[in-house]
Coordinates of C-alpha atoms and ligand atoms in Angstrom, one line a residue:
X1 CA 20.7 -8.2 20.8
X2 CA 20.2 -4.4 21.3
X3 CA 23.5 -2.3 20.7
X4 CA 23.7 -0.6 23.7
X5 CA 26.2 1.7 21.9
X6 CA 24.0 3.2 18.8
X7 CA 21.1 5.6 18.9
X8 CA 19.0 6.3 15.3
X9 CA 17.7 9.4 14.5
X10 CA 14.9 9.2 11.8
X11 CA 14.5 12.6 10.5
X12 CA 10.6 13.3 9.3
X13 CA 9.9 17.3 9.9
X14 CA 10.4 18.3 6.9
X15 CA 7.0 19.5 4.9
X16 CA 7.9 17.5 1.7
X17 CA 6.7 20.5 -0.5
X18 CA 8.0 19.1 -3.7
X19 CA 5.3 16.7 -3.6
X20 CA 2.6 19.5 -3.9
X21 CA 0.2 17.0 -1.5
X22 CA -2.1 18.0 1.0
X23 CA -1.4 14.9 2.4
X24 CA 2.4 14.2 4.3
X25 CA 5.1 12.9 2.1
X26 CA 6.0 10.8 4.1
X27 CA 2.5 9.4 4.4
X28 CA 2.2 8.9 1.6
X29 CA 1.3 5.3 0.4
X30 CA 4.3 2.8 -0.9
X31 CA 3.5 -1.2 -1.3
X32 CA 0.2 -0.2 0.6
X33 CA 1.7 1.6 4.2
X34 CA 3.6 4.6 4.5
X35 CA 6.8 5.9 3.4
X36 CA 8.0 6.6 6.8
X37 CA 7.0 3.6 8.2
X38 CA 9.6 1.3 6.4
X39 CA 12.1 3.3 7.4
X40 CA 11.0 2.7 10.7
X41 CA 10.8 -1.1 10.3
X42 CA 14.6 -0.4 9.5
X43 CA 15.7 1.2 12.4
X44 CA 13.7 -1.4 14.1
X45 CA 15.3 -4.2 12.8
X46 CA 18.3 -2.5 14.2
X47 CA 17.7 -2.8 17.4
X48 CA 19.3 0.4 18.9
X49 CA 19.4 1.6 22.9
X50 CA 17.5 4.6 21.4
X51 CA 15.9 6.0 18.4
X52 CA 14.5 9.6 18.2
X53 CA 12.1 10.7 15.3
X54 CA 11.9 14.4 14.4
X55 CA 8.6 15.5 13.6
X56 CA 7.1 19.2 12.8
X57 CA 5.0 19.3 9.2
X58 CA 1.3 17.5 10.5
X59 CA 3.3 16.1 13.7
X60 CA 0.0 14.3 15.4
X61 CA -0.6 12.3 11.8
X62 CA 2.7 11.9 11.9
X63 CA 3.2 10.4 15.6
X64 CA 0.1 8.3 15.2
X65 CA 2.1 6.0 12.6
X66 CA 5.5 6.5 14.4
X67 CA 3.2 5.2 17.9
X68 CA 1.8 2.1 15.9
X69 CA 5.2 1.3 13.9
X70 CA 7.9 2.0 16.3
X71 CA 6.5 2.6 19.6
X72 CA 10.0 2.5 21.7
X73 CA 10.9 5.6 19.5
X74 CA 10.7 9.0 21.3
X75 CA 9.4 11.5 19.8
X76 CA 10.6 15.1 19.6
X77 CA 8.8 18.2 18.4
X78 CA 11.4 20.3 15.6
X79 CA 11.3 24.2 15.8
X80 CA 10.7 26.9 13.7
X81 CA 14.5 26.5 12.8
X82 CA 14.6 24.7 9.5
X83 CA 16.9 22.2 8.1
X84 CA 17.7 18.9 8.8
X85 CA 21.0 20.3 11.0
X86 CA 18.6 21.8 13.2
X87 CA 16.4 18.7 13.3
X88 CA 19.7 16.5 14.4
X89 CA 20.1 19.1 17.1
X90 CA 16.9 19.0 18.8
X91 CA 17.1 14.8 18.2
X92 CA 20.8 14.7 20.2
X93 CA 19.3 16.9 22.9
X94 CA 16.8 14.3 23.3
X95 CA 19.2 11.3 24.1
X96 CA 20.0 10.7 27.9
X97 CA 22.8 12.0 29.5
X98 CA 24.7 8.9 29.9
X99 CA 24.4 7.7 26.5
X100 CA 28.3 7.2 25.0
X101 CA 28.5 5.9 21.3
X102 CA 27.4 6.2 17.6
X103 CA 24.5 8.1 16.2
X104 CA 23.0 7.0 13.2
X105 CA 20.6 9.4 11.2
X106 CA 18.6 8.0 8.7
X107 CA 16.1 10.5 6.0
X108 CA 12.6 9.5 6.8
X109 CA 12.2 9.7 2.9
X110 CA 15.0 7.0 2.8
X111 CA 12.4 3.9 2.1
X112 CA 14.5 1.2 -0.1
X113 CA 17.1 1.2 3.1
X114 CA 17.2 -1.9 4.3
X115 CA 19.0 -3.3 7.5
X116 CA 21.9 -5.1 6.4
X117 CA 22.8 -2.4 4.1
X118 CA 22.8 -0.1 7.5
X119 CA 24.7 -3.4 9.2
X120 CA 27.4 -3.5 6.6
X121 CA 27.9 0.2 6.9
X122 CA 28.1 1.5 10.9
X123 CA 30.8 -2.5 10.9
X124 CA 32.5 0.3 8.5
X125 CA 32.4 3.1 10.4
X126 CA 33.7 1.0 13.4
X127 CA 36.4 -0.2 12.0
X128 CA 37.8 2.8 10.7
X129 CA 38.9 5.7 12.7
X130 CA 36.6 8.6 11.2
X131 CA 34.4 10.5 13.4
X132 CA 31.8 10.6 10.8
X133 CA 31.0 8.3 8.3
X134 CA 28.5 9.4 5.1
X135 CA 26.5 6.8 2.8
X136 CA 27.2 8.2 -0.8
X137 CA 26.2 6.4 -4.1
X138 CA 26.4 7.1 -8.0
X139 CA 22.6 6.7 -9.3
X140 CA 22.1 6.8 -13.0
X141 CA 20.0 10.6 -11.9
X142 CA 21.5 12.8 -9.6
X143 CA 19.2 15.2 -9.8
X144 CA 18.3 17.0 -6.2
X145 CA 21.6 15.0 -4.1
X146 CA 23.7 16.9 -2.4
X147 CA 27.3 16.0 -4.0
X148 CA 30.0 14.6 -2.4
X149 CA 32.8 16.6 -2.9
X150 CA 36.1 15.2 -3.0
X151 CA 39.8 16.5 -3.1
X152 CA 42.8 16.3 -5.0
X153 CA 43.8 12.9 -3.5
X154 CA 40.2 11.5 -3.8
X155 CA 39.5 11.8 0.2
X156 CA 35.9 13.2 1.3
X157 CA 36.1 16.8 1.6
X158 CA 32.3 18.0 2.1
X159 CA 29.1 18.0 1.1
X160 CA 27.4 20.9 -1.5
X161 CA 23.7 20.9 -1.8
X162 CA 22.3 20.9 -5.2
X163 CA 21.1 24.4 -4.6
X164 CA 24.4 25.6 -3.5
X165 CA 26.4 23.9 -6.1
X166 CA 28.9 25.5 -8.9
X167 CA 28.5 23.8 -11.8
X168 CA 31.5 21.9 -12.0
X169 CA 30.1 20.7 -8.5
X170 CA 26.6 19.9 -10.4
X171 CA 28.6 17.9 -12.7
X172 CA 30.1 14.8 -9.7
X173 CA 28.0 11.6 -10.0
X174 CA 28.6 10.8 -6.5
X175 CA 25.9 12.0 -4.1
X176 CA 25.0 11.8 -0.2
X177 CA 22.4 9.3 0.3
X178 CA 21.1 10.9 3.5
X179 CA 21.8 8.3 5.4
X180 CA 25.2 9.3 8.2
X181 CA 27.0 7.7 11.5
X182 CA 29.0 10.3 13.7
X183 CA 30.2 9.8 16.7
X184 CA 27.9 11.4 19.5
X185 CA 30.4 13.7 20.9
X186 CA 32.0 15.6 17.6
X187 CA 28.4 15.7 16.3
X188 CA 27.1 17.6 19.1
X189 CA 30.3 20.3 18.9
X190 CA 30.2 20.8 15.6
X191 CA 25.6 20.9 15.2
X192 CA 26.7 23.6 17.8
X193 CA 28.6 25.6 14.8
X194 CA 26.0 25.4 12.2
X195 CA 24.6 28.4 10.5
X196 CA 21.5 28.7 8.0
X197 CA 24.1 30.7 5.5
X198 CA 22.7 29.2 2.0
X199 CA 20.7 29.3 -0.5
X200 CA 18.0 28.0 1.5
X201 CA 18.0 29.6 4.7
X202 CA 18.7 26.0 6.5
X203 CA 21.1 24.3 9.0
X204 CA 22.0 21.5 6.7
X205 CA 23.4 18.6 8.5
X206 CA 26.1 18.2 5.8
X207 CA 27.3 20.8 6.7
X208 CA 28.7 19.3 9.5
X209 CA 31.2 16.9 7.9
X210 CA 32.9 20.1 6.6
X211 CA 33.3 21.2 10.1
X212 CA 33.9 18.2 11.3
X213 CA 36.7 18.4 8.9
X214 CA 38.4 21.9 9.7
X215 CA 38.7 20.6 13.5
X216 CA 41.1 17.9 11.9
X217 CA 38.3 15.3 11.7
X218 CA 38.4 12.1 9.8
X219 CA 35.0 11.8 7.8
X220 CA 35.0 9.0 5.0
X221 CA 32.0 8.0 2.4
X222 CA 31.4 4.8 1.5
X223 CA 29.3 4.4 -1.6
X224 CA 26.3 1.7 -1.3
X225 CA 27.2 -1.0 -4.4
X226 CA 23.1 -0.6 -5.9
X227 CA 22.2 3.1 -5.6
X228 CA 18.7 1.9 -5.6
X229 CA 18.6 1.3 -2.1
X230 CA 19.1 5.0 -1.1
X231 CA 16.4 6.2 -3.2
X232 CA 14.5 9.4 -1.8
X233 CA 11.2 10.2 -2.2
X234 CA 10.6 14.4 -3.2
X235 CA 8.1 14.2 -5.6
X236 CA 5.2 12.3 -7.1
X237 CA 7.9 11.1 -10.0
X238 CA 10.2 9.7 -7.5
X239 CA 7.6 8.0 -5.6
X240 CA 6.5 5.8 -8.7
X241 CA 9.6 4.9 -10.0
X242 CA 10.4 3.7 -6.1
X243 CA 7.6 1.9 -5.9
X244 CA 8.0 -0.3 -9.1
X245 CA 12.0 -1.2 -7.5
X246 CA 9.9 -2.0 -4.7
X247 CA 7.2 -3.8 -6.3
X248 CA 9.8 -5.9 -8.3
X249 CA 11.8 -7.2 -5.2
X250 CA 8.2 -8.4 -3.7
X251 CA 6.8 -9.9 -7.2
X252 CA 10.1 -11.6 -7.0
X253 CA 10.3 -12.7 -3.8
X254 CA 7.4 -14.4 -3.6
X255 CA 8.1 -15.8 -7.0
X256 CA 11.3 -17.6 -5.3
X257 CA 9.0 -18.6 -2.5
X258 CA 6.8 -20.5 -4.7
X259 CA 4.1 -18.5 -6.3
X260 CA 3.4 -18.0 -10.3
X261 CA 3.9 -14.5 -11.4
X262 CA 2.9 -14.8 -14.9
X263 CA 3.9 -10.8 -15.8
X264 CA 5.4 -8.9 -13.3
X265 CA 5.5 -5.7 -14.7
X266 CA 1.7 -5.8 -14.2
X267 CA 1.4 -7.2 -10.5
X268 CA 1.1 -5.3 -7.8
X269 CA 1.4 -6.7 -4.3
X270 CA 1.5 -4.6 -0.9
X271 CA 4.1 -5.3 1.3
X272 CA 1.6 -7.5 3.5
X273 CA 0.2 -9.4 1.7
X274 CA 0.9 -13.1 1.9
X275 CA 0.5 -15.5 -0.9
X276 CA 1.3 -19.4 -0.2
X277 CA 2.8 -21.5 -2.7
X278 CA 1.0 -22.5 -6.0
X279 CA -0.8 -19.9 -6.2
X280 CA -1.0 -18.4 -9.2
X281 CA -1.0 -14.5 -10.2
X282 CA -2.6 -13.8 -13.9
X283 CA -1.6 -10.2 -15.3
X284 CA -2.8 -6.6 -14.3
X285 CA -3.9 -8.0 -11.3
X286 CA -3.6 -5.9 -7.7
X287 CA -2.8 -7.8 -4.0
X288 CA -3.7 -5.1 -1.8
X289 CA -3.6 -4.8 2.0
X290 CA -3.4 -7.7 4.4
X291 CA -5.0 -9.8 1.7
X292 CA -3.9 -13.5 1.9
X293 CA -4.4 -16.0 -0.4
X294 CA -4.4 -19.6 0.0
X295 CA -2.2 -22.7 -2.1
X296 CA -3.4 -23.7 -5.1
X297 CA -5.8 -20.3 -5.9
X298 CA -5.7 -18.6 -9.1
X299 CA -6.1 -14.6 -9.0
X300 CA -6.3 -12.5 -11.9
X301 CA -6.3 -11.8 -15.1
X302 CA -7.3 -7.8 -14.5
X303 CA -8.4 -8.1 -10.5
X304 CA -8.1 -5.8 -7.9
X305 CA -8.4 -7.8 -3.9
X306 CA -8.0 -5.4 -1.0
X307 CA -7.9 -7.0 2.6
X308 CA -9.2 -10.1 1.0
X309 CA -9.1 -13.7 2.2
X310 CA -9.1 -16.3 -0.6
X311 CA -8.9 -19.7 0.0
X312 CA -6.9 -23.0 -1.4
X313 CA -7.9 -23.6 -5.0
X314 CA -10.0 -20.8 -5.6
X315 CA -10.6 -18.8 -8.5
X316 CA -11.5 -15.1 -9.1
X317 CA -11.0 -13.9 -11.8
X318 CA -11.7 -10.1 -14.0
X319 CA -12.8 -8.8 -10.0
X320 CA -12.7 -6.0 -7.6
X321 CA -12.9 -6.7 -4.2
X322 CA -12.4 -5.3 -0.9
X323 CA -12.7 -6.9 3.0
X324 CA -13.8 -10.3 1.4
X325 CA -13.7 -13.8 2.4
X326 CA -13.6 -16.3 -0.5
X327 CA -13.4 -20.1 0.5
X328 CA -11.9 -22.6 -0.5
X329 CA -12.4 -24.2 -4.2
X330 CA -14.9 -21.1 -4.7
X331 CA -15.6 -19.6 -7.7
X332 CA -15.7 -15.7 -8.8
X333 CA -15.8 -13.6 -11.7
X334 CA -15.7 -12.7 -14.5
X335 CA -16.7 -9.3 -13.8
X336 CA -17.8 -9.7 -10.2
X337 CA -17.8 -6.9 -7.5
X338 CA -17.2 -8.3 -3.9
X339 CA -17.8 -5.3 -1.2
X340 CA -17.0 -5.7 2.4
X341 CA -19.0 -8.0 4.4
X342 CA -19.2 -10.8 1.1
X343 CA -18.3 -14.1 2.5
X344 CA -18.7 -16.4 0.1
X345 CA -18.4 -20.0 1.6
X346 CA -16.7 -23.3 0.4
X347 CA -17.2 -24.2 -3.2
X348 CA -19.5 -21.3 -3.8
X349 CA -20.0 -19.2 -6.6
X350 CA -20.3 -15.4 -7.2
X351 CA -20.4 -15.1 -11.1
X352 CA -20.4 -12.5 -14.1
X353 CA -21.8 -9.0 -13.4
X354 CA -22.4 -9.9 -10.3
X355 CA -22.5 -7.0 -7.0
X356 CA -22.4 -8.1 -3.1
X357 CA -22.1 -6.9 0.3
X358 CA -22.5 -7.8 3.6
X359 CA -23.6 -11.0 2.0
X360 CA -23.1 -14.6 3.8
X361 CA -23.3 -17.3 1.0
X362 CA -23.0 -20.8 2.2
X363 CA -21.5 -24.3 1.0
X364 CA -21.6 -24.7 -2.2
X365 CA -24.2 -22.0 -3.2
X366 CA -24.6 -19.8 -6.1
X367 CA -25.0 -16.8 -7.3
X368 CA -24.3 -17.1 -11.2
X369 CA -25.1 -14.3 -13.4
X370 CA -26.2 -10.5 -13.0
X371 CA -27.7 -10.1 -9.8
X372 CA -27.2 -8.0 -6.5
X373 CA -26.7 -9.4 -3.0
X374 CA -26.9 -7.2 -0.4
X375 CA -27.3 -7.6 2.8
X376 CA -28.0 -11.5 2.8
X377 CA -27.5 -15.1 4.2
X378 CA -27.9 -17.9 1.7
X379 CA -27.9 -21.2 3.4
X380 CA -26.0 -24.2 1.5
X381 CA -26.6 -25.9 -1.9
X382 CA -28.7 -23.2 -3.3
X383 CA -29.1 -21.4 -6.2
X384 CA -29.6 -17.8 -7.0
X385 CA -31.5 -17.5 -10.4
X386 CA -30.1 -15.1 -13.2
X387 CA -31.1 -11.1 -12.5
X388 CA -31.8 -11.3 -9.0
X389 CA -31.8 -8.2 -6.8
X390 CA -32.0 -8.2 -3.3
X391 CA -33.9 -5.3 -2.3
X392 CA -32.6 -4.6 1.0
X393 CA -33.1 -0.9 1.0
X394 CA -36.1 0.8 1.5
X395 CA -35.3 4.4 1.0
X396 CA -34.4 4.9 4.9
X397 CA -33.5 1.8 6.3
X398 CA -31.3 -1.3 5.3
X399 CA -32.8 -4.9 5.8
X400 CA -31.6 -7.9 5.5
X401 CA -32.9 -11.3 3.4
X402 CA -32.2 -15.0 4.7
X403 CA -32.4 -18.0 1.6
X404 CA -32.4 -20.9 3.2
X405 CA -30.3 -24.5 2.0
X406 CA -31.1 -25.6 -1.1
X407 CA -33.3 -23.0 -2.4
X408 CA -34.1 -22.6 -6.1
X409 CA -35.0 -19.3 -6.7
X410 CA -36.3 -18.7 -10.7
X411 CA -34.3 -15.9 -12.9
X412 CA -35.5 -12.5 -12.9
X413 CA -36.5 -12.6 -9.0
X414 CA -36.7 -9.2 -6.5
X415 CA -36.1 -10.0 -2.9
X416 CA -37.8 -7.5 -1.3
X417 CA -36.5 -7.7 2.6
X418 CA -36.8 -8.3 5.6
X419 CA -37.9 -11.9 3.7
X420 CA -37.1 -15.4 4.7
X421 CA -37.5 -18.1 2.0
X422 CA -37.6 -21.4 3.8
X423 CA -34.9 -24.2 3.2
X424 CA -35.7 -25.9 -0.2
X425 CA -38.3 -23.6 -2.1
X426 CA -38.4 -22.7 -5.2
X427 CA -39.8 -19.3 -6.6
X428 CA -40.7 -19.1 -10.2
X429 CA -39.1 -17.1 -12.8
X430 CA -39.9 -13.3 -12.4
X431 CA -41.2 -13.6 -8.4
X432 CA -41.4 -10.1 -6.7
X433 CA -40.8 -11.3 -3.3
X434 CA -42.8 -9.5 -0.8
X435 CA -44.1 -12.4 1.5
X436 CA -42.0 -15.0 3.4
X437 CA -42.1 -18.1 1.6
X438 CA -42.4 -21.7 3.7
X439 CA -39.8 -24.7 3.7
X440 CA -40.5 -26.6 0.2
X441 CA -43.1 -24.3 -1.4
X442 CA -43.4 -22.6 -5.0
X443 CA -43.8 -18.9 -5.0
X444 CA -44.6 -16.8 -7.7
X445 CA -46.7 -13.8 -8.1
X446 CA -47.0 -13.1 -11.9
X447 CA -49.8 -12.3 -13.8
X448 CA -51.1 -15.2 -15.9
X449 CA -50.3 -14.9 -19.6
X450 CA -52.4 -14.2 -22.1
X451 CA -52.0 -15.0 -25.8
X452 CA -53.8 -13.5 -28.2
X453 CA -54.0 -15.8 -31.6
X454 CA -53.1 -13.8 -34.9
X455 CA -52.4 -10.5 -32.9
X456 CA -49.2 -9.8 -35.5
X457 CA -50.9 -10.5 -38.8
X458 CA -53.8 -8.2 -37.5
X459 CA -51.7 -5.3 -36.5
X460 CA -48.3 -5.8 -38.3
X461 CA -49.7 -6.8 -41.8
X462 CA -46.8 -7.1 -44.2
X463 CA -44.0 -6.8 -41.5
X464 CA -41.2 -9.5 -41.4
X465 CA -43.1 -10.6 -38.1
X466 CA -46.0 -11.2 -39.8
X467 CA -44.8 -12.8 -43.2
X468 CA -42.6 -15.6 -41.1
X469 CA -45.9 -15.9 -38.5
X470 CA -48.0 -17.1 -41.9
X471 CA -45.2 -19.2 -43.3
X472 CA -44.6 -21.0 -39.7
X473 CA -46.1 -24.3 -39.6
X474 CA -47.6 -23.5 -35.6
Ligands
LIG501 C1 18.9 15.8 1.8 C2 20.4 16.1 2.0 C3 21.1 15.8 0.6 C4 20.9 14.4 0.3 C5 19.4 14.0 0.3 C6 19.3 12.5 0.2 C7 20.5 18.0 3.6 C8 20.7 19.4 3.7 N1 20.5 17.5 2.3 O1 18.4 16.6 0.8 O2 22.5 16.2 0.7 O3 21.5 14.1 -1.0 O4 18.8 14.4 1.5 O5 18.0 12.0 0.0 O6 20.3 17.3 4.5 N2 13.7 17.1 7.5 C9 13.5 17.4 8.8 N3 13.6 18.7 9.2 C10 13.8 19.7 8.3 C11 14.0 19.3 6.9 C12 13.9 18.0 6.5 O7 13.3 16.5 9.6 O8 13.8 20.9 8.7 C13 13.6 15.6 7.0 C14 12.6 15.4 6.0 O9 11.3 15.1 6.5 C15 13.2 14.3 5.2 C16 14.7 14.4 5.4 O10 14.8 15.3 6.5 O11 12.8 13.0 5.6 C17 15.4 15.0 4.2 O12 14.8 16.3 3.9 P1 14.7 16.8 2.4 O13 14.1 18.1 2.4 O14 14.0 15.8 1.6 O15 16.2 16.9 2.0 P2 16.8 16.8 0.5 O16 16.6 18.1 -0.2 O17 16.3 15.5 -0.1
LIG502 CA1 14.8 14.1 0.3

């Protein structure tokens, strides 16, 4: 049910230049979408009358993902003023005028954060009388907080930026997690008060709880029980070491939900992917995307699946692929490379060193050893001899080459499209296929061989070649 009574502010101007990227921080890729955008599943999942995102540092990028993930969000353009005070600022300004209650602001860099945690904390805030409440937590590396400063008697006194800190204030292992509830009306006096005195030139938000505090303000922090959760992202260090906390919690999730994880230090599944019970995951192996595999498949070792669909009991194993279908009891790998547009049917097989694309092979079919499908429909039952190429380009143009059911094509074989080979033929080994071949017939197009009797002894006198010709009995 939406509380009618909290806004969220996700704040995501800031330029993230710790992360020396040409590409957004926040953009950045974590469990295969973007940081920003599980913060905004959060706040989602909070269901709050309103929710504002502050954006400035590449804000159309920024508002394309913020329109896709969170669409009831508003969005509102930061200033030239930096800090994250000044963002809050333009955010409250944003909300309507007849809006009474809490404001939550969440760090759009914020992406462990998960909604009960946020649950658990504004029931907190509620129930105490503080005007401001601050998510604080003791990691193992406190390196780049802001610290939570606390008096004599242990109560909250104010936040001191890293930057800004003494060192006896470097030294406190408690630190503000970026993640604050105030209540609407002594935010918006005291975001009024804020300066950009500091090292950095910025209107921090924290610095609000210290005003907050002068005008004989209540402000508590409550410190989150597993720091993990309010991990931020500022640089490229950070954003690894989140993702493998992240990566853990999915391997082990779908672990409890059924699927074999042989090593999970070397398993990597996105966040959307979806794996059905029994399946089983080999090691170094990569779920990407919106892949989805099917009970009873077996993926890995050493494979790499991107937007795949693999189907019950399959195997692939030693593979990249990327946007392919794999049915059902199929067959792939070692050492195959499945490019977009492979859909390789029921009970089918796409073996070692083997390359497709936009490749359609049907029941049963296969394509065993060292050969390149591209561009192809293969009909059922048929069988794709060793070293095949499907020549499908012809130095301007693409074509494309249908097999029919059934068809036994002889090892060593160039398709040379547009071709058609009829349901049922057979080509001999070493065919260069130029011509379309009928239902049932026998193509090939070598040159008759030629032996010529005693050629080695002749020529090669005294070789190894020639003394085991003379002492073979044939
Ligand atoms: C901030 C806190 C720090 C806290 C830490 C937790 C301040 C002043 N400091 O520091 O106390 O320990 O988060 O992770 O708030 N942003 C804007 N507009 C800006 C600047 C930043 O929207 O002008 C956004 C950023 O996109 C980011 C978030 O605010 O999502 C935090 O900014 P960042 O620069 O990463 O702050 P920290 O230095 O990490
Ligand atoms: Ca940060």
């Amino acid at each position: 049910m939406t509380d009618r009574h909290l806004a969220i502010i996700v704040l995501a101007a800031g330029q993230g230049t710790r992360m020396k990227s040409s590409l957004p921080k926040l953009l950045h890729p974590l469990a295969g979408v973007p940081i920003v955008s599980h913060v905004l599943a959060t706040a989602r999942a909070l269901d709050a009358a309103h929710v504002v995102t502050v954006v400035r540092h590449e804000r159309d990028r920024l508002a394309a993902v913020i329109a896709q993930d969170l669409p009831e969000s508003v969005i509102v353009d930061q200033d030239e003023v930096p800090g994250t005070g000044r963002a809050v600022e333009q955010a409250v300004a944003a909300l309507p005028d007849d809006f009474t209650g809490d404001v939550l602001v969440i760090n759009g860099d914020v992406p462990l954060l998960n909604a009960q945690t946020l649950a658990s904390f504004i029931t907190k805030h509620r129930a105490s009388a503080a005007s401001a409440t601050v998510l604080s937590a003791r990691p193992a590396d406190v390196n780049g907080y802001g610290r939570i400063v606390r008096n004599g008697t242990g109560a909250f006194d104010r936040i001191v930026e890293q930057k800004d800190a003494t060192a006896d204030e470097l030294g406190i292992d408690e630190i503000n997690a970026g993640v604050y509830l105030f209540g609407l009306n002594a935010l918006r006096d005291q975001l009024a008060n804020l300066t950009t005195d500091n090292s950095q030139g910025e209107k921090y938000l924290t610095d609000v709880i210290e005003l907050l505090r002068g005008a004989g303000s209540e402000v508590t922090a409550v410190p989150v029980a597993e720091p993990w959760v309010v991990a931020g992202i500022n640089d490229r260090a950070q954003l690894s070491e989140t993702a493998a906390i992240l990566n853990a919690l999915i391997v082990r999730g779908w672990q409890l939900a059924g699927v074999t994880v042989q090593d999970p230090a070397s398993t990597w599944i996105d966040l959307r992917a979806t794996l059905a019970p029994d399946v089983t995951i080999l090691p170094g192996t990569q779920i990407l995307g919106s892949t989805v595999i099917e009970t009873g498949a077996t993926v890995g070792p050493d494979t790499t699946v991107l937007d795949c669909e693999i189907g019950a009991d399959a195997t692939v194993k030693r593979t990249d692929a990327t946007l392919a279908v794999i049915g059902s009891g199929a067959s792939v790998g070692p050492f195959a490379y499945l490019r977009p547009g492979t859909h390789l049917s029921a009970d089918g097989k796409i073996g070692t060193f083997v390359e497709t694309k936009n490749a359609v092979i049907g029941v049963g079919s296969k394509v065993p050893h060292l050969s390149y499908v591209g561009d192809a429909t293969i009909g059922e039952g048929a069988n794709i001899g060793a070293g095949t190429i499907f020549a499908n380009y012809d130095g301007v143009n693409k074509h494309r080459s249908e097999i029919g059911s059934h068809v036994r094509t002889g090892s060593h074989n160039v398709f040379v499209a547009p071709i058609r080979i009829g349901d049922g033929a057979y080509t001999g080994a070493g065919t260069v296929v130029r011509k379309d071949v009928p239902a049932g017939s026998l193509a090939i197009n070598v040159a008759p061989q030629r032996n010529m009797d005693g050629w080695v002894q002749a020529n090669r006198p005294g070789t190894d070649a020639a003394n085991a010709a003379a002492k073979s009995g044939d």
